[in-house]
Amino acid sequence: MTGLGRGDATAGERFRVGSITKTFVAALTLTLADAGVLRLDDPVSGHVPGLLRDGDRVTVRDLLGHTAGLYDYTSEPVLLKGDLTPRALVALADRRERSAGYAYSSTNYLALGLVLEAAAGEPLEALLRRHVFERFGLDDTTFEPGRVSGDYLHGHERAARDGVATGQLRDTARRTARSAWAAGAAVSTAADLDRFFTRLLASDLGRRMRPRGDARYGLGLARFETDCGPVVGHTGNLLGTVSVVWARGDRMLVTAANAFPLDPAEDAALQRLLGLAVCG
C-alpha cells in the first residue's frame, strides 16, 4: 500500500475499498437467503414495487451476477458528484436501454441494497455490520456513504486525457460516497480484507459466490486472468483509491494505491506487484 506524502501505509490503515463492497453485499444477500428472509430467484418487484420497469422479470440473482442488463450510472461522472439518492440513480439508469447477458454495472448493487433493506426491514449499514463485519471479525471495516470518520488513507484524484494522468493530485477527503452506497461505500483495511476473503473463500458461502467455469463474474466474486492462470477476488476504484484483492491457491494479495489515475510509472509498478504477488 502506498501513502502519498508519508511513505508506505500499513496493513492496519483504513481506506475506501470501492467496488470490493459488492462482495460484502453479496455475502450479506446469500446469508439472508439462507435465513429465509428472501430468495435469490425472487423478482425485484416482490420486495420493491416500481423500482424497475421490468422488476417482475429481474431477480435478486440477476442483480448479484450483473445479468439484469441495467445501465451503469457510473458511466456519467456528473452523477457521481451529486446528492441523488440510490433510488433516484436507479430510476435514471432504468430509463436507459437494457443490455443482454453479463454486463458489469454498479446500478445492480444499488438496486440490490434497496431490495435487502426492504426484505429485512433494516438499514443496509446495520445488516452489513451484524451479518458480515461482525460475523467475519472485521473490527476495522465500516459502511460509510458520508465522509469517512476517523483517520484513513485519503484518496487522490488527478485529471486525465485519453486515459493518461496529466494533472495535479487532489485530495478527495471532503467528498462523500453517497452515490456509491451499496456498490462501493465500505471502508476497510488490508488486514480485514485478507481475513474476510481468506475465510470466505474457504467456506460454502464463498464456493457459491465464485464464478462458474469460464464466467467472468459469479455472485459477488470475479475471475481475473494472470500470466500464471486465473485468480478470484474483486477490485475497487473510488475517490482516488484503487484496491485489489486476488486469491490463487494459498496466495492472497491485498493492495491499494491512493491515487487515480496512476501515471505510467506508477501503473507499471502496480502491475509488477500484482504479477509477483500472485505468480511469484
PDB file of C-alpha atoms in Angstrom:
ATOM      1  CA  MET A   1       0.000   0.000   0.000  1.00  0.00           C
ATOM      2  CA  THR A   2       1.172   3.498  -0.754  1.00  0.00           C
ATOM      3  CA  GLY A   3       0.509   6.520   1.423  1.00  0.00           C
ATOM      4  CA  LEU A   4       1.174   9.710  -0.511  1.00  0.00           C
ATOM      5  CA  GLY A   5       3.373  12.143   1.335  1.00  0.00           C
ATOM      6  CA  ARG A   6       4.348   9.769   4.128  1.00  0.00           C
ATOM      7  CA  GLY A   7       5.805   6.602   2.667  1.00  0.00           C
ATOM      8  CA  ASP A   8       4.255   3.168   2.728  1.00  0.00           C
ATOM      9  CA  ALA A   9       0.987   2.611   4.565  1.00  0.00           C
ATOM     10  CA  THR A  10       0.433  -0.311   6.915  1.00  0.00           C
ATOM     11  CA  ALA A  11      -1.907  -3.307   6.743  1.00  0.00           C
ATOM     12  CA  GLY A  12      -3.972  -1.737   9.531  1.00  0.00           C
ATOM     13  CA  GLU A  13      -4.603   1.565   7.775  1.00  0.00           C
ATOM     14  CA  ARG A  14      -8.189   2.178   6.695  1.00  0.00           C
ATOM     15  CA  PHE A  15      -9.104   3.135   3.131  1.00  0.00           C
ATOM     16  CA  ARG A  16     -12.113   3.223   0.838  1.00  0.00           C
ATOM     17  CA  VAL A  17     -12.398  -0.147  -0.923  1.00  0.00           C
ATOM     18  CA  GLY A  18     -14.808   0.904  -3.677  1.00  0.00           C
ATOM     19  CA  SER A  19     -16.431  -1.986  -5.501  1.00  0.00           C
ATOM     20  CA  ILE A  20     -14.974  -4.585  -3.151  1.00  0.00           C
ATOM     21  CA  THR A  21     -18.050  -3.501  -1.183  1.00  0.00           C
ATOM     22  CA  LYS A  22     -20.020  -5.629  -3.640  1.00  0.00           C
ATOM     23  CA  THR A  23     -18.500  -8.808  -2.195  1.00  0.00           C
ATOM     24  CA  PHE A  24     -19.633  -7.769   1.293  1.00  0.00           C
ATOM     25  CA  VAL A  25     -23.148  -7.043  -0.001  1.00  0.00           C
ATOM     26  CA  ALA A  26     -23.252 -10.321  -1.927  1.00  0.00           C
ATOM     27  CA  ALA A  27     -22.219 -12.264   1.185  1.00  0.00           C
ATOM     28  CA  LEU A  28     -24.998 -10.488   3.066  1.00  0.00           C
ATOM     29  CA  THR A  29     -27.516 -11.386   0.360  1.00  0.00           C
ATOM     30  CA  LEU A  30     -26.722 -15.096   0.442  1.00  0.00           C
ATOM     31  CA  THR A  31     -26.743 -15.041   4.247  1.00  0.00           C
ATOM     32  CA  LEU A  32     -30.231 -13.510   4.281  1.00  0.00           C
ATOM     33  CA  ALA A  33     -31.341 -16.034   1.667  1.00  0.00           C
ATOM     34  CA  ASP A  34     -30.067 -18.867   3.858  1.00  0.00           C
ATOM     35  CA  ALA A  35     -32.083 -17.405   6.731  1.00  0.00           C
ATOM     36  CA  GLY A  36     -35.264 -17.323   4.638  1.00  0.00           C
ATOM     37  CA  VAL A  37     -35.508 -13.520   4.529  1.00  0.00           C
ATOM     38  CA  LEU A  38     -35.599 -13.622   0.714  1.00  0.00           C
ATOM     39  CA  ARG A  39     -34.806 -15.971  -2.158  1.00  0.00           C
ATOM     40  CA  LEU A  40     -32.259 -15.449  -4.913  1.00  0.00           C
ATOM     41  CA  ASP A  41     -34.942 -16.104  -7.513  1.00  0.00           C
ATOM     42  CA  ASP A  42     -37.365 -13.573  -6.042  1.00  0.00           C
ATOM     43  CA  PRO A  43     -38.373 -10.856  -8.521  1.00  0.00           C
ATOM     44  CA  VAL A  44     -37.256  -7.367  -7.537  1.00  0.00           C
ATOM     45  CA  SER A  45     -40.858  -6.150  -7.686  1.00  0.00           C
ATOM     46  CA  GLY A  46     -41.776  -8.553  -4.907  1.00  0.00           C
ATOM     47  CA  HIS A  47     -39.684  -6.503  -2.475  1.00  0.00           C
ATOM     48  CA  VAL A  48     -39.552  -3.015  -4.008  1.00  0.00           C
ATOM     49  CA  PRO A  49     -42.531  -2.480  -6.327  1.00  0.00           C
ATOM     50  CA  GLY A  50     -41.877   0.053  -9.061  1.00  0.00           C
ATOM     51  CA  LEU A  51     -38.096   0.128  -8.638  1.00  0.00           C
ATOM     52  CA  LEU A  52     -37.513  -1.296 -12.132  1.00  0.00           C
ATOM     53  CA  ARG A  53     -39.845  -1.181 -15.114  1.00  0.00           C
ATOM     54  CA  ASP A  54     -39.309  -4.923 -15.579  1.00  0.00           C
ATOM     55  CA  GLY A  55     -38.968  -5.715 -11.895  1.00  0.00           C
ATOM     56  CA  ASP A  56     -41.287  -8.694 -12.259  1.00  0.00           C
ATOM     57  CA  ARG A  57     -38.689 -10.360 -14.506  1.00  0.00           C
ATOM     58  CA  VAL A  58     -35.414  -9.195 -12.908  1.00  0.00           C
ATOM     59  CA  THR A  59     -34.430 -11.352  -9.932  1.00  0.00           C
ATOM     60  CA  VAL A  60     -32.149 -10.914  -6.942  1.00  0.00           C
ATOM     61  CA  ARG A  61     -29.775 -13.375  -8.624  1.00  0.00           C
ATOM     62  CA  ASP A  62     -29.677 -11.184 -11.734  1.00  0.00           C
ATOM     63  CA  LEU A  63     -28.615  -8.192  -9.643  1.00  0.00           C
ATOM     64  CA  LEU A  64     -25.937 -10.219  -7.840  1.00  0.00           C
ATOM     65  CA  GLY A  65     -24.398 -11.516 -11.057  1.00  0.00           C
ATOM     66  CA  HIS A  66     -24.764  -8.380 -13.230  1.00  0.00           C
ATOM     67  CA  THR A  67     -27.147 -10.075 -15.651  1.00  0.00           C
ATOM     68  CA  ALA A  68     -30.081  -7.678 -15.212  1.00  0.00           C
ATOM     69  CA  GLY A  69     -28.933  -5.563 -18.168  1.00  0.00           C
ATOM     70  CA  LEU A  70     -29.075  -2.304 -16.184  1.00  0.00           C
ATOM     71  CA  TYR A  71     -27.231   0.744 -17.493  1.00  0.00           C
ATOM     72  CA  ASP A  72     -24.233   1.620 -15.317  1.00  0.00           C
ATOM     73  CA  TYR A  73     -24.851   5.028 -13.762  1.00  0.00           C
ATOM     74  CA  THR A  74     -21.102   5.401 -13.082  1.00  0.00           C
ATOM     75  CA  SER A  75     -20.659   5.936 -16.831  1.00  0.00           C
ATOM     76  CA  GLU A  76     -21.836   9.501 -16.234  1.00  0.00           C
ATOM     77  CA  PRO A  77     -19.286  11.239 -13.948  1.00  0.00           C
ATOM     78  CA  VAL A  78     -21.688  14.103 -13.177  1.00  0.00           C
ATOM     79  CA  LEU A  79     -23.925  11.653 -11.306  1.00  0.00           C
ATOM     80  CA  LEU A  80     -21.056  10.666  -9.009  1.00  0.00           C
ATOM     81  CA  LYS A  81     -20.658  14.205  -7.683  1.00  0.00           C
ATOM     82  CA  GLY A  82     -24.280  14.886  -6.799  1.00  0.00           C
ATOM     83  CA  ASP A  83     -26.518  14.051  -3.886  1.00  0.00           C
ATOM     84  CA  LEU A  84     -29.001  11.856  -5.706  1.00  0.00           C
ATOM     85  CA  THR A  85     -30.350   9.002  -3.608  1.00  0.00           C
ATOM     86  CA  PRO A  86     -29.695   5.385  -4.606  1.00  0.00           C
ATOM     87  CA  ARG A  87     -33.317   5.082  -5.706  1.00  0.00           C
ATOM     88  CA  ALA A  88     -33.028   8.188  -7.878  1.00  0.00           C
ATOM     89  CA  LEU A  89     -29.859   6.843  -9.506  1.00  0.00           C
ATOM     90  CA  VAL A  90     -31.546   3.517 -10.192  1.00  0.00           C
ATOM     91  CA  ALA A  91     -34.504   5.377 -11.712  1.00  0.00           C
ATOM     92  CA  LEU A  92     -32.192   7.266 -14.075  1.00  0.00           C
ATOM     93  CA  ALA A  93     -30.495   4.052 -15.171  1.00  0.00           C
ATOM     94  CA  ASP A  94     -33.825   2.261 -15.517  1.00  0.00           C
ATOM     95  CA  ARG A  95     -34.831   4.639 -18.313  1.00  0.00           C
ATOM     96  CA  ARG A  96     -31.898   3.514 -20.460  1.00  0.00           C
ATOM     97  CA  GLU A  97     -31.853   0.610 -22.872  1.00  0.00           C
ATOM     98  CA  ARG A  98     -31.171  -2.806 -21.365  1.00  0.00           C
ATOM     99  CA  SER A  99     -28.132  -4.853 -22.379  1.00  0.00           C
ATOM    100  CA  ALA A 100     -28.161  -8.631 -22.811  1.00  0.00           C
ATOM    101  CA  GLY A 101     -26.197 -11.220 -20.859  1.00  0.00           C
ATOM    102  CA  TYR A 102     -23.444 -10.312 -18.411  1.00  0.00           C
ATOM    103  CA  ALA A 103     -22.664  -6.596 -18.167  1.00  0.00           C
ATOM    104  CA  TYR A 104     -20.934  -5.250 -15.062  1.00  0.00           C
ATOM    105  CA  SER A 105     -22.985  -2.346 -13.708  1.00  0.00           C
ATOM    106  CA  SER A 106     -22.886  -0.755 -10.268  1.00  0.00           C
ATOM    107  CA  THR A 107     -26.575   0.041 -10.676  1.00  0.00           C
ATOM    108  CA  ASN A 108     -27.280  -3.628  -9.942  1.00  0.00           C
ATOM    109  CA  TYR A 109     -25.915  -3.279  -6.427  1.00  0.00           C
ATOM    110  CA  LEU A 110     -27.742  -0.033  -5.693  1.00  0.00           C
ATOM    111  CA  ALA A 111     -30.941  -1.873  -6.570  1.00  0.00           C
ATOM    112  CA  LEU A 112     -29.809  -4.882  -4.548  1.00  0.00           C
ATOM    113  CA  GLY A 113     -29.193  -2.737  -1.473  1.00  0.00           C
ATOM    114  CA  LEU A 114     -32.733  -1.362  -1.709  1.00  0.00           C
ATOM    115  CA  VAL A 115     -34.114  -4.897  -2.021  1.00  0.00           C
ATOM    116  CA  LEU A 116     -32.176  -6.062   1.037  1.00  0.00           C
ATOM    117  CA  GLU A 117     -33.385  -3.156   3.160  1.00  0.00           C
ATOM    118  CA  ALA A 118     -36.989  -3.792   2.139  1.00  0.00           C
ATOM    119  CA  ALA A 119     -36.794  -7.549   2.691  1.00  0.00           C
ATOM    120  CA  ALA A 120     -35.065  -7.345   6.077  1.00  0.00           C
ATOM    121  CA  GLY A 121     -36.689  -4.137   7.314  1.00  0.00           C
ATOM    122  CA  GLU A 122     -33.371  -2.659   8.436  1.00  0.00           C
ATOM    123  CA  PRO A 123     -30.820  -0.171   7.091  1.00  0.00           C
ATOM    124  CA  LEU A 124     -28.075  -1.663   4.945  1.00  0.00           C
ATOM    125  CA  GLU A 125     -25.362  -0.439   7.331  1.00  0.00           C
ATOM    126  CA  ALA A 126     -26.886  -2.367  10.246  1.00  0.00           C
ATOM    127  CA  LEU A 127     -27.314  -5.512   8.149  1.00  0.00           C
ATOM    128  CA  LEU A 128     -23.726  -5.446   6.942  1.00  0.00           C
ATOM    129  CA  ARG A 129     -22.368  -4.785  10.414  1.00  0.00           C
ATOM    130  CA  ARG A 130     -24.249  -7.653  12.064  1.00  0.00           C
ATOM    131  CA  HIS A 131     -24.225 -10.306   9.343  1.00  0.00           C
ATOM    132  CA  VAL A 132     -20.867  -9.673   7.666  1.00  0.00           C
ATOM    133  CA  PHE A 133     -18.457  -7.410   9.546  1.00  0.00           C
ATOM    134  CA  GLU A 134     -19.080  -8.918  12.997  1.00  0.00           C
ATOM    135  CA  ARG A 135     -19.506 -12.455  11.658  1.00  0.00           C
ATOM    136  CA  PHE A 136     -16.099 -12.401   9.963  1.00  0.00           C
ATOM    137  CA  GLY A 137     -14.325 -10.490  12.742  1.00  0.00           C
ATOM    138  CA  LEU A 138     -13.780  -7.331  10.698  1.00  0.00           C
ATOM    139  CA  ASP A 139     -13.225  -4.864  13.542  1.00  0.00           C
ATOM    140  CA  ASP A 140     -11.931  -2.053  11.318  1.00  0.00           C
ATOM    141  CA  THR A 141     -14.450  -2.349   8.480  1.00  0.00           C
ATOM    142  CA  THR A 142     -17.386   0.060   8.229  1.00  0.00           C
ATOM    143  CA  PHE A 143     -20.019   1.214   5.766  1.00  0.00           C
ATOM    144  CA  GLU A 144     -19.663   4.962   5.265  1.00  0.00           C
ATOM    145  CA  PRO A 145     -21.576   6.636   2.438  1.00  0.00           C
ATOM    146  CA  GLY A 146     -20.803  10.014   4.021  1.00  0.00           C
ATOM    147  CA  ARG A 147     -17.333  11.295   4.831  1.00  0.00           C
ATOM    148  CA  VAL A 148     -15.081   8.733   6.462  1.00  0.00           C
ATOM    149  CA  SER A 149     -14.921   9.087  10.236  1.00  0.00           C
ATOM    150  CA  GLY A 150     -11.524   8.946  11.930  1.00  0.00           C
ATOM    151  CA  ASP A 151      -8.112   8.536  10.342  1.00  0.00           C
ATOM    152  CA  TYR A 152      -7.821   6.840   6.979  1.00  0.00           C
ATOM    153  CA  LEU A 153      -5.697   6.784   3.836  1.00  0.00           C
ATOM    154  CA  HIS A 154      -7.009   9.675   1.745  1.00  0.00           C
ATOM    155  CA  GLY A 155      -7.639   9.055  -1.932  1.00  0.00           C
ATOM    156  CA  HIS A 156      -6.275  11.483  -4.505  1.00  0.00           C
ATOM    157  CA  GLU A 157      -7.652  12.160  -7.983  1.00  0.00           C
ATOM    158  CA  ARG A 158      -5.937  13.835 -10.910  1.00  0.00           C
ATOM    159  CA  ALA A 159      -7.129  14.964 -14.284  1.00  0.00           C
ATOM    160  CA  ALA A 160      -6.512  12.693 -17.252  1.00  0.00           C
ATOM    161  CA  ARG A 161      -6.617  12.964 -21.022  1.00  0.00           C
ATOM    162  CA  ASP A 162      -7.255   9.876 -23.145  1.00  0.00           C
ATOM    163  CA  GLY A 163      -6.744   7.794 -20.037  1.00  0.00           C
ATOM    164  CA  VAL A 164      -3.315   9.238 -19.261  1.00  0.00           C
ATOM    165  CA  ALA A 165      -2.773  11.111 -15.991  1.00  0.00           C
ATOM    166  CA  THR A 166      -1.932  14.752 -16.657  1.00  0.00           C
ATOM    167  CA  GLY A 167      -2.997  16.947 -13.734  1.00  0.00           C
ATOM    168  CA  GLN A 168      -2.083  17.576 -10.136  1.00  0.00           C
ATOM    169  CA  LEU A 169      -3.331  15.287  -7.394  1.00  0.00           C
ATOM    170  CA  ARG A 170      -6.386  16.479  -5.440  1.00  0.00           C
ATOM    171  CA  ASP A 171      -7.298  15.119  -2.002  1.00  0.00           C
ATOM    172  CA  THR A 172     -10.842  13.696  -2.004  1.00  0.00           C
ATOM    173  CA  ALA A 173     -11.335  13.567   1.783  1.00  0.00           C
ATOM    174  CA  ARG A 174     -14.061  16.228   1.741  1.00  0.00           C
ATOM    175  CA  ARG A 175     -16.189  14.268  -0.732  1.00  0.00           C
ATOM    176  CA  THR A 176     -18.737  11.632   0.164  1.00  0.00           C
ATOM    177  CA  ALA A 177     -19.519   8.197  -1.310  1.00  0.00           C
ATOM    178  CA  ARG A 178     -23.300   8.645  -1.258  1.00  0.00           C
ATOM    179  CA  SER A 179     -23.603   7.807  -4.943  1.00  0.00           C
ATOM    180  CA  ALA A 180     -21.615   4.603  -4.413  1.00  0.00           C
ATOM    181  CA  TRP A 181     -23.702   3.331  -1.455  1.00  0.00           C
ATOM    182  CA  ALA A 182     -24.241  -0.448  -1.735  1.00  0.00           C
ATOM    183  CA  ALA A 183     -21.989  -0.564  -4.796  1.00  0.00           C
ATOM    184  CA  GLY A 184     -18.893   0.893  -3.146  1.00  0.00           C
ATOM    185  CA  ALA A 185     -19.145   2.763   0.184  1.00  0.00           C
ATOM    186  CA  ALA A 186     -17.271   0.362   2.509  1.00  0.00           C
ATOM    187  CA  VAL A 187     -14.068   1.327   4.315  1.00  0.00           C
ATOM    188  CA  SER A 188     -11.667  -1.401   5.413  1.00  0.00           C
ATOM    189  CA  THR A 189      -8.017  -2.351   5.929  1.00  0.00           C
ATOM    190  CA  ALA A 190      -5.684  -4.747   4.158  1.00  0.00           C
ATOM    191  CA  ALA A 191      -5.689  -6.936   7.271  1.00  0.00           C
ATOM    192  CA  ASP A 192      -9.504  -7.099   7.395  1.00  0.00           C
ATOM    193  CA  LEU A 193      -9.776  -7.795   3.663  1.00  0.00           C
ATOM    194  CA  ASP A 194      -7.206 -10.583   3.981  1.00  0.00           C
ATOM    195  CA  ARG A 195      -9.185 -12.090   6.861  1.00  0.00           C
ATOM    196  CA  PHE A 196     -12.538 -11.757   5.120  1.00  0.00           C
ATOM    197  CA  PHE A 197     -11.540 -13.198   1.752  1.00  0.00           C
ATOM    198  CA  THR A 198      -9.467 -15.989   3.298  1.00  0.00           C
ATOM    199  CA  ARG A 199     -12.396 -17.129   5.433  1.00  0.00           C
ATOM    200  CA  LEU A 200     -14.987 -16.525   2.721  1.00  0.00           C
ATOM    201  CA  LEU A 201     -13.179 -18.472   0.012  1.00  0.00           C
ATOM    202  CA  ALA A 202     -12.691 -21.425   2.352  1.00  0.00           C
ATOM    203  CA  SER A 203     -16.428 -21.574   3.147  1.00  0.00           C
ATOM    204  CA  ASP A 204     -19.502 -22.970   1.426  1.00  0.00           C
ATOM    205  CA  LEU A 205     -20.742 -19.386   1.144  1.00  0.00           C
ATOM    206  CA  GLY A 206     -17.672 -18.456  -0.885  1.00  0.00           C
ATOM    207  CA  ARG A 207     -17.997 -21.564  -3.040  1.00  0.00           C
ATOM    208  CA  ARG A 208     -21.489 -20.479  -4.053  1.00  0.00           C
ATOM    209  CA  MET A 209     -20.301 -16.947  -4.819  1.00  0.00           C
ATOM    210  CA  ARG A 210     -17.435 -17.955  -7.139  1.00  0.00           C
ATOM    211  CA  PRO A 211     -17.720 -17.642 -10.927  1.00  0.00           C
ATOM    212  CA  ARG A 212     -18.575 -20.964 -12.563  1.00  0.00           C
ATOM    213  CA  GLY A 213     -16.432 -22.357 -15.356  1.00  0.00           C
ATOM    214  CA  ASP A 214     -15.003 -19.582 -17.511  1.00  0.00           C
ATOM    215  CA  ALA A 215     -17.563 -16.981 -16.396  1.00  0.00           C
ATOM    216  CA  ARG A 216     -16.075 -13.594 -15.502  1.00  0.00           C
ATOM    217  CA  TYR A 217     -18.385 -12.966 -12.558  1.00  0.00           C
ATOM    218  CA  GLY A 218     -20.237 -15.131 -10.085  1.00  0.00           C
ATOM    219  CA  LEU A 219     -22.367 -13.847  -7.209  1.00  0.00           C
ATOM    220  CA  GLY A 220     -20.131 -11.111  -5.821  1.00  0.00           C
ATOM    221  CA  LEU A 221     -16.776 -12.637  -6.778  1.00  0.00           C
ATOM    222  CA  ALA A 222     -14.947 -12.020 -10.053  1.00  0.00           C
ATOM    223  CA  ARG A 223     -12.482 -14.033 -12.126  1.00  0.00           C
ATOM    224  CA  PHE A 224      -9.314 -12.361 -13.462  1.00  0.00           C
ATOM    225  CA  GLU A 225      -6.699 -13.727 -15.857  1.00  0.00           C
ATOM    226  CA  THR A 226      -2.989 -13.526 -14.988  1.00  0.00           C
ATOM    227  CA  ASP A 227       0.211 -14.863 -16.545  1.00  0.00           C
ATOM    228  CA  CYS A 228       0.006 -17.888 -14.266  1.00  0.00           C
ATOM    229  CA  GLY A 229      -3.690 -18.605 -14.604  1.00  0.00           C
ATOM    230  CA  PRO A 230      -6.993 -17.318 -13.229  1.00  0.00           C
ATOM    231  CA  VAL A 231      -7.418 -15.680  -9.831  1.00  0.00           C
ATOM    232  CA  VAL A 232     -10.600 -14.888  -7.942  1.00  0.00           C
ATOM    233  CA  GLY A 233     -11.482 -11.817  -5.883  1.00  0.00           C
ATOM    234  CA  HIS A 234     -12.632  -8.272  -6.567  1.00  0.00           C
ATOM    235  CA  THR A 235     -11.255  -4.833  -7.349  1.00  0.00           C
ATOM    236  CA  GLY A 236     -12.342  -1.315  -6.448  1.00  0.00           C
ATOM    237  CA  ASN A 237     -11.812   2.231  -7.679  1.00  0.00           C
ATOM    238  CA  LEU A 238     -13.423   5.132  -5.829  1.00  0.00           C
ATOM    239  CA  LEU A 239     -12.497   8.710  -4.969  1.00  0.00           C
ATOM    240  CA  GLY A 240      -8.840   8.344  -5.888  1.00  0.00           C
ATOM    241  CA  THR A 241      -8.209   4.946  -4.287  1.00  0.00           C
ATOM    242  CA  VAL A 242      -7.607   1.782  -6.318  1.00  0.00           C
ATOM    243  CA  SER A 243      -7.809  -1.536  -4.460  1.00  0.00           C
ATOM    244  CA  VAL A 244      -7.292  -5.168  -5.441  1.00  0.00           C
ATOM    245  CA  VAL A 245      -7.978  -8.478  -3.701  1.00  0.00           C
ATOM    246  CA  TRP A 246      -6.841 -11.560  -5.641  1.00  0.00           C
ATOM    247  CA  ALA A 247      -6.573 -15.147  -4.450  1.00  0.00           C
ATOM    248  CA  ARG A 248      -4.863 -18.073  -6.169  1.00  0.00           C
ATOM    249  CA  GLY A 249      -4.385 -21.301  -4.277  1.00  0.00           C
ATOM    250  CA  ASP A 250      -2.816 -20.420  -0.946  1.00  0.00           C
ATOM    251  CA  ARG A 251      -1.731 -16.961  -2.158  1.00  0.00           C
ATOM    252  CA  MET A 252      -3.732 -13.903  -1.126  1.00  0.00           C
ATOM    253  CA  LEU A 253      -2.949 -10.437  -2.481  1.00  0.00           C
ATOM    254  CA  VAL A 254      -4.473  -7.302  -0.959  1.00  0.00           C
ATOM    255  CA  THR A 255      -3.167  -3.973  -2.179  1.00  0.00           C
ATOM    256  CA  ALA A 256      -4.288  -0.376  -2.592  1.00  0.00           C
ATOM    257  CA  ALA A 257      -2.912   2.791  -4.144  1.00  0.00           C
ATOM    258  CA  ASN A 258      -4.355   6.127  -3.059  1.00  0.00           C
ATOM    259  CA  ALA A 259      -4.079   7.934  -6.392  1.00  0.00           C
ATOM    260  CA  PHE A 260      -6.049   7.611  -9.635  1.00  0.00           C
ATOM    261  CA  PRO A 261      -5.415   7.646 -12.465  1.00  0.00           C
ATOM    262  CA  LEU A 262      -1.867   6.404 -11.962  1.00  0.00           C
ATOM    263  CA  ASP A 263       0.887   7.826 -14.104  1.00  0.00           C
ATOM    264  CA  PRO A 264       2.651   5.325 -16.416  1.00  0.00           C
ATOM    265  CA  ALA A 265       5.462   4.578 -13.965  1.00  0.00           C
ATOM    266  CA  GLU A 266       3.040   4.072 -11.065  1.00  0.00           C
ATOM    267  CA  ASP A 267       0.776   1.858 -13.137  1.00  0.00           C
ATOM    268  CA  ALA A 268       3.714  -0.264 -14.292  1.00  0.00           C
ATOM    269  CA  ALA A 269       4.878  -0.668 -10.693  1.00  0.00           C
ATOM    270  CA  LEU A 270       1.394  -1.769  -9.606  1.00  0.00           C
ATOM    271  CA  GLN A 271       1.170  -4.299 -12.435  1.00  0.00           C
ATOM    272  CA  ARG A 272       4.579  -5.739 -11.489  1.00  0.00           C
ATOM    273  CA  LEU A 273       3.451  -6.017  -7.867  1.00  0.00           C
ATOM    274  CA  LEU A 274       0.258  -7.850  -8.858  1.00  0.00           C
ATOM    275  CA  GLY A 275       2.162 -10.272 -11.045  1.00  0.00           C
ATOM    276  CA  LEU A 276       4.846 -11.024  -8.476  1.00  0.00           C
ATOM    277  CA  ALA A 277       2.374 -11.429  -5.641  1.00  0.00           C
ATOM    278  CA  VAL A 278       0.133 -13.970  -7.342  1.00  0.00           C
ATOM    279  CA  CYS A 279       2.595 -15.703  -9.668  1.00  0.00           C
ATOM    280  CA  GLY A 280       5.877 -15.488  -7.740  1.00  0.00           C
TER     281      GLY A 280
END
